[in-house]
Amino acid sequence: MSTVTKITGKRVDVWKMTMTAMLSAIAFVLMFLDFSVPIMPPFIKMDLSDLPELIGAFAMGPVSGVVICLIKNLLHLLISTTGGVGELSNFLLGACFVLPAGLVYRKWKGKKSAILGALLGAVLMAIVSIISNYYIVYPFYYNFMAKDAILAAYQAIIPGVDSILQCLIVFNAPFTLVKGLFSVLITVLIYKHISPFLKGRNRDGRL
């Protein structure tokens, strides 16, 4: 390997680390810019912190997307009120979202494959959210809010739901899917414009 190649490789690695750190910081900030959704109980918030992870997965590969998700949650863990439970769930869901998207896009470069991969990731994230919430997040919440009170909050919107599992299927899974779709839509709209910067100068940005 020539000296020039080694230097170029090191520059790429440093740039990739810099972009990963920057996107992680943006994702961390976006976690605080959450908002309520009228059709969901008030304790469930929408945020777009998965957006930088998806962009990173497309620009620098699926592993980078997962790393951004990890760093974001490690930073949030420093001020966590959930003892790491919320961060663990957020990481699992984020990884389920960006990993398929990044893998598909790396295999088949192109806008259609990127969208397909991201949609697959969003669906997987929605499915895993049922398991994550049922076995990880909600058992923790029961320490602070009675299970019946949580169920009642869902029933105030749709009286017909009669179990937490049903609530997660009817409410949380579609909510998580829509959350992922928002990130997909925004990524499709902005990625081409920011990709050259994320990948460094003289690099072709696709999607």
Short mmCIF file of N, CA, C and O in Angstrom, two decimals, residues 91-174:
data_model
loop_
_atom_site.label_atom_id
_atom_site.label_comp_id
_atom_site.label_asym_id
_atom_site.label_seq_id
_atom_site.Cartn_x
_atom_site.Cartn_y
_atom_site.Cartn_z
N PHE A 91 -32.25 2.19 21.58
CA PHE A 91 -31.13 1.68 20.78
C PHE A 91 -31.56 0.48 19.95
O PHE A 91 -31.23 0.38 18.76
N LEU A 92 -32.28 -0.46 20.56
CA LEU A 92 -32.72 -1.65 19.85
C LEU A 92 -33.60 -1.28 18.65
O LEU A 92 -33.43 -1.80 17.55
N LEU A 93 -34.53 -0.36 18.88
CA LEU A 93 -35.43 0.04 17.80
C LEU A 93 -34.68 0.80 16.71
O LEU A 93 -34.91 0.57 15.52
N GLY A 94 -33.79 1.70 17.13
CA GLY A 94 -33.02 2.45 16.15
C GLY A 94 -32.14 1.55 15.30
O GLY A 94 -32.04 1.73 14.08
N ALA A 95 -31.51 0.57 15.93
CA ALA A 95 -30.67 -0.37 15.19
C ALA A 95 -31.50 -1.19 14.21
O ALA A 95 -31.07 -1.44 13.07
N CYS A 96 -32.68 -1.61 14.64
CA CYS A 96 -33.58 -2.37 13.75
C CYS A 96 -33.99 -1.53 12.55
O CYS A 96 -34.24 -2.06 11.46
N PHE A 97 -34.04 -0.22 12.73
CA PHE A 97 -34.45 0.69 11.66
C PHE A 97 -33.33 0.92 10.65
O PHE A 97 -33.50 0.74 9.44
N VAL A 98 -32.15 1.33 11.15
CA VAL A 98 -31.11 1.78 10.25
C VAL A 98 -30.25 0.67 9.67
O VAL A 98 -29.69 0.81 8.58
N LEU A 99 -30.15 -0.46 10.38
CA LEU A 99 -29.30 -1.54 9.89
C LEU A 99 -29.81 -2.12 8.57
O LEU A 99 -29.03 -2.22 7.60
N PRO A 100 -31.09 -2.50 8.46
CA PRO A 100 -31.58 -3.00 7.16
C PRO A 100 -31.48 -1.95 6.07
O PRO A 100 -31.13 -2.26 4.93
N ALA A 101 -31.79 -0.70 6.43
CA ALA A 101 -31.73 0.37 5.44
C ALA A 101 -30.31 0.53 4.90
O ALA A 101 -30.10 0.61 3.67
N GLY A 102 -29.33 0.56 5.80
CA GLY A 102 -27.95 0.71 5.37
C GLY A 102 -27.43 -0.47 4.59
O GLY A 102 -26.69 -0.32 3.62
N LEU A 103 -27.81 -1.68 5.00
CA LEU A 103 -27.36 -2.89 4.30
C LEU A 103 -27.90 -2.96 2.88
O LEU A 103 -27.18 -3.28 1.94
N VAL A 104 -29.19 -2.67 2.73
CA VAL A 104 -29.81 -2.72 1.40
C VAL A 104 -29.19 -1.66 0.49
O VAL A 104 -28.87 -1.93 -0.67
N TYR A 105 -29.00 -0.46 1.03
CA TYR A 105 -28.45 0.63 0.21
C TYR A 105 -27.00 0.35 -0.17
O TYR A 105 -26.56 0.69 -1.27
N ARG A 106 -26.23 -0.26 0.73
CA ARG A 106 -24.84 -0.60 0.42
C ARG A 106 -24.76 -1.66 -0.66
O ARG A 106 -23.86 -1.64 -1.51
N LYS A 107 -25.71 -2.59 -0.67
CA LYS A 107 -25.72 -3.67 -1.66
C LYS A 107 -26.18 -3.19 -3.02
O LYS A 107 -25.61 -3.54 -4.05
N TRP A 108 -27.25 -2.39 -3.02
CA TRP A 108 -27.82 -1.89 -4.27
C TRP A 108 -27.97 -0.38 -4.18
O TRP A 108 -28.97 0.13 -3.67
N LYS A 109 -26.97 0.32 -4.67
CA LYS A 109 -27.01 1.78 -4.62
C LYS A 109 -28.14 2.30 -5.50
O LYS A 109 -28.32 1.85 -6.63
N GLY A 110 -28.88 3.23 -4.98
CA GLY A 110 -29.97 3.82 -5.76
C GLY A 110 -31.09 4.28 -4.86
O GLY A 110 -31.24 3.82 -3.72
N LYS A 111 -31.88 5.20 -5.36
CA LYS A 111 -32.96 5.80 -4.57
C LYS A 111 -34.01 4.77 -4.20
O LYS A 111 -34.48 4.72 -3.06
N LYS A 112 -34.37 3.91 -5.15
CA LYS A 112 -35.42 2.92 -4.88
C LYS A 112 -34.98 1.92 -3.82
O LYS A 112 -35.76 1.58 -2.92
N SER A 113 -33.74 1.47 -3.91
CA SER A 113 -33.25 0.50 -2.92
C SER A 113 -33.12 1.16 -1.55
O SER A 113 -33.37 0.52 -0.52
N ALA A 114 -32.73 2.43 -1.53
CA ALA A 114 -32.63 3.14 -0.26
C ALA A 114 -33.99 3.25 0.41
O ALA A 114 -34.13 3.01 1.61
N ILE A 115 -34.99 3.60 -0.37
CA ILE A 115 -36.35 3.73 0.17
C ILE A 115 -36.86 2.36 0.62
O ILE A 115 -37.45 2.24 1.70
N LEU A 116 -36.62 1.34 -0.19
CA LEU A 116 -37.06 0.00 0.16
C LEU A 116 -36.40 -0.46 1.46
O LEU A 116 -37.07 -0.99 2.36
N GLY A 117 -35.09 -0.26 1.57
CA GLY A 117 -34.38 -0.66 2.79
C GLY A 117 -34.89 0.08 4.01
O GLY A 117 -35.06 -0.51 5.08
N ALA A 118 -35.14 1.38 3.85
CA ALA A 118 -35.64 2.18 4.97
C ALA A 118 -37.05 1.76 5.36
O ALA A 118 -37.39 1.73 6.55
N LEU A 119 -37.87 1.43 4.38
CA LEU A 119 -39.23 0.97 4.67
C LEU A 119 -39.20 -0.37 5.41
O LEU A 119 -39.96 -0.59 6.36
N LEU A 120 -38.30 -1.26 4.97
CA LEU A 120 -38.15 -2.54 5.66
C LEU A 120 -37.71 -2.31 7.11
O LEU A 120 -38.19 -2.97 8.04
N GLY A 121 -36.78 -1.38 7.28
CA GLY A 121 -36.32 -1.05 8.62
C GLY A 121 -37.43 -0.48 9.48
O GLY A 121 -37.53 -0.80 10.67
N ALA A 122 -38.27 0.37 8.90
CA ALA A 122 -39.37 0.97 9.65
C ALA A 122 -40.38 -0.09 10.08
O ALA A 122 -40.89 -0.05 11.21
N VAL A 123 -40.65 -1.02 9.19
CA VAL A 123 -41.59 -2.11 9.53
C VAL A 123 -41.00 -2.99 10.63
O VAL A 123 -41.68 -3.35 11.60
N LEU A 124 -39.70 -3.32 10.51
CA LEU A 124 -39.06 -4.14 11.53
C LEU A 124 -39.05 -3.41 12.88
O LEU A 124 -39.32 -4.02 13.92
N MET A 125 -38.78 -2.12 12.84
CA MET A 125 -38.78 -1.33 14.07
C MET A 125 -40.15 -1.34 14.73
O MET A 125 -40.26 -1.46 15.96
N ALA A 126 -41.21 -1.23 13.92
CA ALA A 126 -42.57 -1.25 14.45
C ALA A 126 -42.89 -2.59 15.12
O ALA A 126 -43.48 -2.64 16.20
N ILE A 127 -42.46 -3.67 14.49
CA ILE A 127 -42.72 -5.01 15.05
C ILE A 127 -41.95 -5.21 16.35
O ILE A 127 -42.49 -5.67 17.36
N VAL A 128 -40.68 -4.84 16.32
CA VAL A 128 -39.84 -5.01 17.51
C VAL A 128 -40.31 -4.11 18.65
O VAL A 128 -40.13 -4.44 19.83
N SER A 129 -40.93 -2.98 18.31
CA SER A 129 -41.42 -2.07 19.36
C SER A 129 -42.46 -2.75 20.25
O SER A 129 -42.55 -2.44 21.44
N ILE A 130 -43.24 -3.65 19.69
CA ILE A 130 -44.23 -4.38 20.49
C ILE A 130 -43.52 -5.22 21.54
O ILE A 130 -43.87 -5.19 22.73
N ILE A 131 -42.51 -5.95 21.12
CA ILE A 131 -41.75 -6.81 22.04
C ILE A 131 -40.99 -5.97 23.05
O ILE A 131 -41.00 -6.25 24.26
N SER A 132 -40.32 -4.92 22.56
CA SER A 132 -39.51 -4.07 23.43
C SER A 132 -40.36 -3.40 24.51
O SER A 132 -39.99 -3.38 25.69
N ASN A 133 -41.48 -2.84 24.10
CA ASN A 133 -42.34 -2.16 25.06
C ASN A 133 -42.97 -3.14 26.05
O ASN A 133 -43.07 -2.86 27.25
N TYR A 134 -43.38 -4.29 25.55
CA TYR A 134 -44.09 -5.25 26.41
C TYR A 134 -43.17 -5.87 27.46
O TYR A 134 -43.58 -6.07 28.62
N TYR A 135 -41.92 -6.15 27.08
CA TYR A 135 -41.03 -6.87 27.98
C TYR A 135 -39.98 -5.99 28.65
O TYR A 135 -39.39 -6.40 29.67
N ILE A 136 -39.71 -4.81 28.11
CA ILE A 136 -38.65 -3.97 28.67
C ILE A 136 -39.19 -2.66 29.25
O ILE A 136 -39.00 -2.37 30.43
N VAL A 137 -39.87 -1.87 28.41
CA VAL A 137 -40.24 -0.51 28.80
C VAL A 137 -41.40 -0.48 29.78
O VAL A 137 -41.31 0.11 30.86
N TYR A 138 -42.51 -1.11 29.43
CA TYR A 138 -43.70 -0.99 30.26
C TYR A 138 -43.55 -1.64 31.64
O TYR A 138 -44.05 -1.09 32.63
N PRO A 139 -42.87 -2.79 31.76
CA PRO A 139 -42.63 -3.32 33.11
C PRO A 139 -41.91 -2.32 34.02
O PRO A 139 -42.14 -2.28 35.22
N PHE A 140 -41.04 -1.49 33.42
CA PHE A 140 -40.39 -0.43 34.19
C PHE A 140 -41.38 0.66 34.57
O PHE A 140 -41.38 1.16 35.70
N TYR A 141 -42.23 1.05 33.62
CA TYR A 141 -43.23 2.09 33.87
C TYR A 141 -44.19 1.70 34.99
O TYR A 141 -44.70 2.56 35.70
N TYR A 142 -44.45 0.41 35.11
CA TYR A 142 -45.40 -0.04 36.13
C TYR A 142 -44.94 0.32 37.55
O TYR A 142 -45.75 0.33 38.48
N ASN A 143 -43.65 0.62 37.71
CA ASN A 143 -43.15 1.04 39.02
C ASN A 143 -43.60 2.45 39.39
O ASN A 143 -43.57 2.83 40.56
N PHE A 144 -44.01 3.22 38.37
CA PHE A 144 -44.38 4.61 38.60
C PHE A 144 -45.83 4.91 38.23
O PHE A 144 -46.41 5.88 38.70
N MET A 145 -46.39 4.09 37.37
CA MET A 145 -47.76 4.29 36.92
C MET A 145 -48.43 2.92 36.84
O MET A 145 -47.93 2.02 36.19
N ALA A 146 -49.55 2.80 37.53
CA ALA A 146 -50.23 1.50 37.59
C ALA A 146 -50.60 1.00 36.20
O ALA A 146 -50.93 1.79 35.31
N LYS A 147 -50.51 -0.30 36.03
CA LYS A 147 -50.83 -0.90 34.74
C LYS A 147 -52.24 -0.53 34.30
O LYS A 147 -52.48 -0.23 33.12
N ASP A 148 -53.18 -0.51 35.23
CA ASP A 148 -54.56 -0.16 34.90
C ASP A 148 -54.67 1.29 34.45
O ASP A 148 -55.50 1.62 33.59
N ALA A 149 -53.84 2.16 35.03
CA ALA A 149 -53.86 3.57 34.64
C ALA A 149 -53.34 3.75 33.22
O ALA A 149 -53.86 4.56 32.45
N ILE A 150 -52.30 2.99 32.88
CA ILE A 150 -51.76 3.05 31.52
C ILE A 150 -52.81 2.54 30.53
O ILE A 150 -53.05 3.15 29.48
N LEU A 151 -53.44 1.43 30.87
CA LEU A 151 -54.49 0.88 30.01
C LEU A 151 -55.63 1.86 29.86
O LEU A 151 -56.18 2.03 28.76
N ALA A 152 -55.99 2.54 30.94
CA ALA A 152 -57.08 3.51 30.90
C ALA A 152 -56.77 4.68 29.96
O ALA A 152 -57.66 5.22 29.30
N ALA A 153 -55.48 5.07 29.90
CA ALA A 153 -55.08 6.15 29.01
C ALA A 153 -55.30 5.77 27.55
O ALA A 153 -55.71 6.60 26.72
N TYR A 154 -55.06 4.52 27.22
CA TYR A 154 -55.34 4.04 25.87
C TYR A 154 -56.85 3.93 25.63
O TYR A 154 -57.35 4.29 24.56
N GLN A 155 -57.55 3.43 26.62
CA GLN A 155 -59.00 3.24 26.48
C GLN A 155 -59.75 4.56 26.35
O GLN A 155 -60.86 4.60 25.81
N ALA A 156 -59.14 5.64 26.83
CA ALA A 156 -59.76 6.96 26.66
C ALA A 156 -59.80 7.36 25.19
O ALA A 156 -60.62 8.19 24.78
N ILE A 157 -58.94 6.74 24.40
CA ILE A 157 -58.90 7.03 22.96
C ILE A 157 -59.71 6.00 22.19
O ILE A 157 -60.54 6.35 21.34
N ILE A 158 -59.47 4.73 22.48
CA ILE A 158 -60.25 3.64 21.88
C ILE A 158 -60.72 2.73 23.02
O ILE A 158 -59.93 1.91 23.53
N PRO A 159 -61.97 2.84 23.43
CA PRO A 159 -62.46 2.06 24.58
C PRO A 159 -62.37 0.55 24.39
O PRO A 159 -62.33 -0.19 25.38
N GLY A 160 -62.31 0.09 23.15
CA GLY A 160 -62.37 -1.34 22.90
C GLY A 160 -61.12 -2.12 23.25
O GLY A 160 -61.18 -3.35 23.39
N VAL A 161 -59.99 -1.45 23.43
CA VAL A 161 -58.76 -2.18 23.76
C VAL A 161 -58.83 -2.67 25.20
O VAL A 161 -59.27 -1.94 26.09
N ASP A 162 -58.44 -3.91 25.45
CA ASP A 162 -58.61 -4.47 26.78
C ASP A 162 -57.36 -5.10 27.38
O ASP A 162 -57.42 -5.79 28.39
N SER A 163 -56.20 -4.88 26.76
CA SER A 163 -54.94 -5.38 27.31
C SER A 163 -53.80 -4.51 26.82
O SER A 163 -53.91 -3.85 25.78
N ILE A 164 -52.70 -4.51 27.57
CA ILE A 164 -51.53 -3.73 27.18
C ILE A 164 -50.98 -4.22 25.85
O ILE A 164 -50.60 -3.43 24.98
N LEU A 165 -50.94 -5.53 25.66
CA LEU A 165 -50.44 -6.08 24.41
C LEU A 165 -51.27 -5.59 23.23
O LEU A 165 -50.72 -5.21 22.18
N GLN A 166 -52.57 -5.58 23.39
CA GLN A 166 -53.44 -5.09 22.32
C GLN A 166 -53.19 -3.61 22.07
O GLN A 166 -53.19 -3.16 20.91
N CYS A 167 -52.97 -2.86 23.12
CA CYS A 167 -52.67 -1.43 22.97
C CYS A 167 -51.38 -1.22 22.18
O CYS A 167 -51.31 -0.33 21.31
N LEU A 168 -50.38 -2.03 22.47
CA LEU A 168 -49.11 -1.91 21.77
C LEU A 168 -49.26 -2.22 20.28
O LEU A 168 -48.61 -1.60 19.44
N ILE A 169 -50.11 -3.17 19.97
CA ILE A 169 -50.35 -3.54 18.57
C ILE A 169 -51.16 -2.48 17.85
O ILE A 169 -50.86 -2.10 16.71
N VAL A 170 -52.19 -1.98 18.53
CA VAL A 170 -53.11 -1.02 17.90
C VAL A 170 -52.53 0.39 17.84
O VAL A 170 -52.70 1.10 16.85
N PHE A 171 -51.81 0.78 18.90
CA PHE A 171 -51.31 2.15 18.98
C PHE A 171 -49.81 2.26 18.68
O PHE A 171 -49.40 2.95 17.75
N ASN A 172 -48.99 1.58 19.48
CA ASN A 172 -47.55 1.82 19.45
C ASN A 172 -46.88 1.37 18.17
O ASN A 172 -45.99 2.06 17.66
N ALA A 173 -47.27 0.21 17.65
CA ALA A 173 -46.63 -0.28 16.42
C ALA A 173 -46.89 0.66 15.24
O ALA A 173 -45.94 1.06 14.55
N PRO A 174 -48.15 1.07 14.98
CA PRO A 174 -48.38 2.03 13.89
C PRO A 174 -47.68 3.37 14.15
O PRO A 174 -47.16 3.98 13.22
#
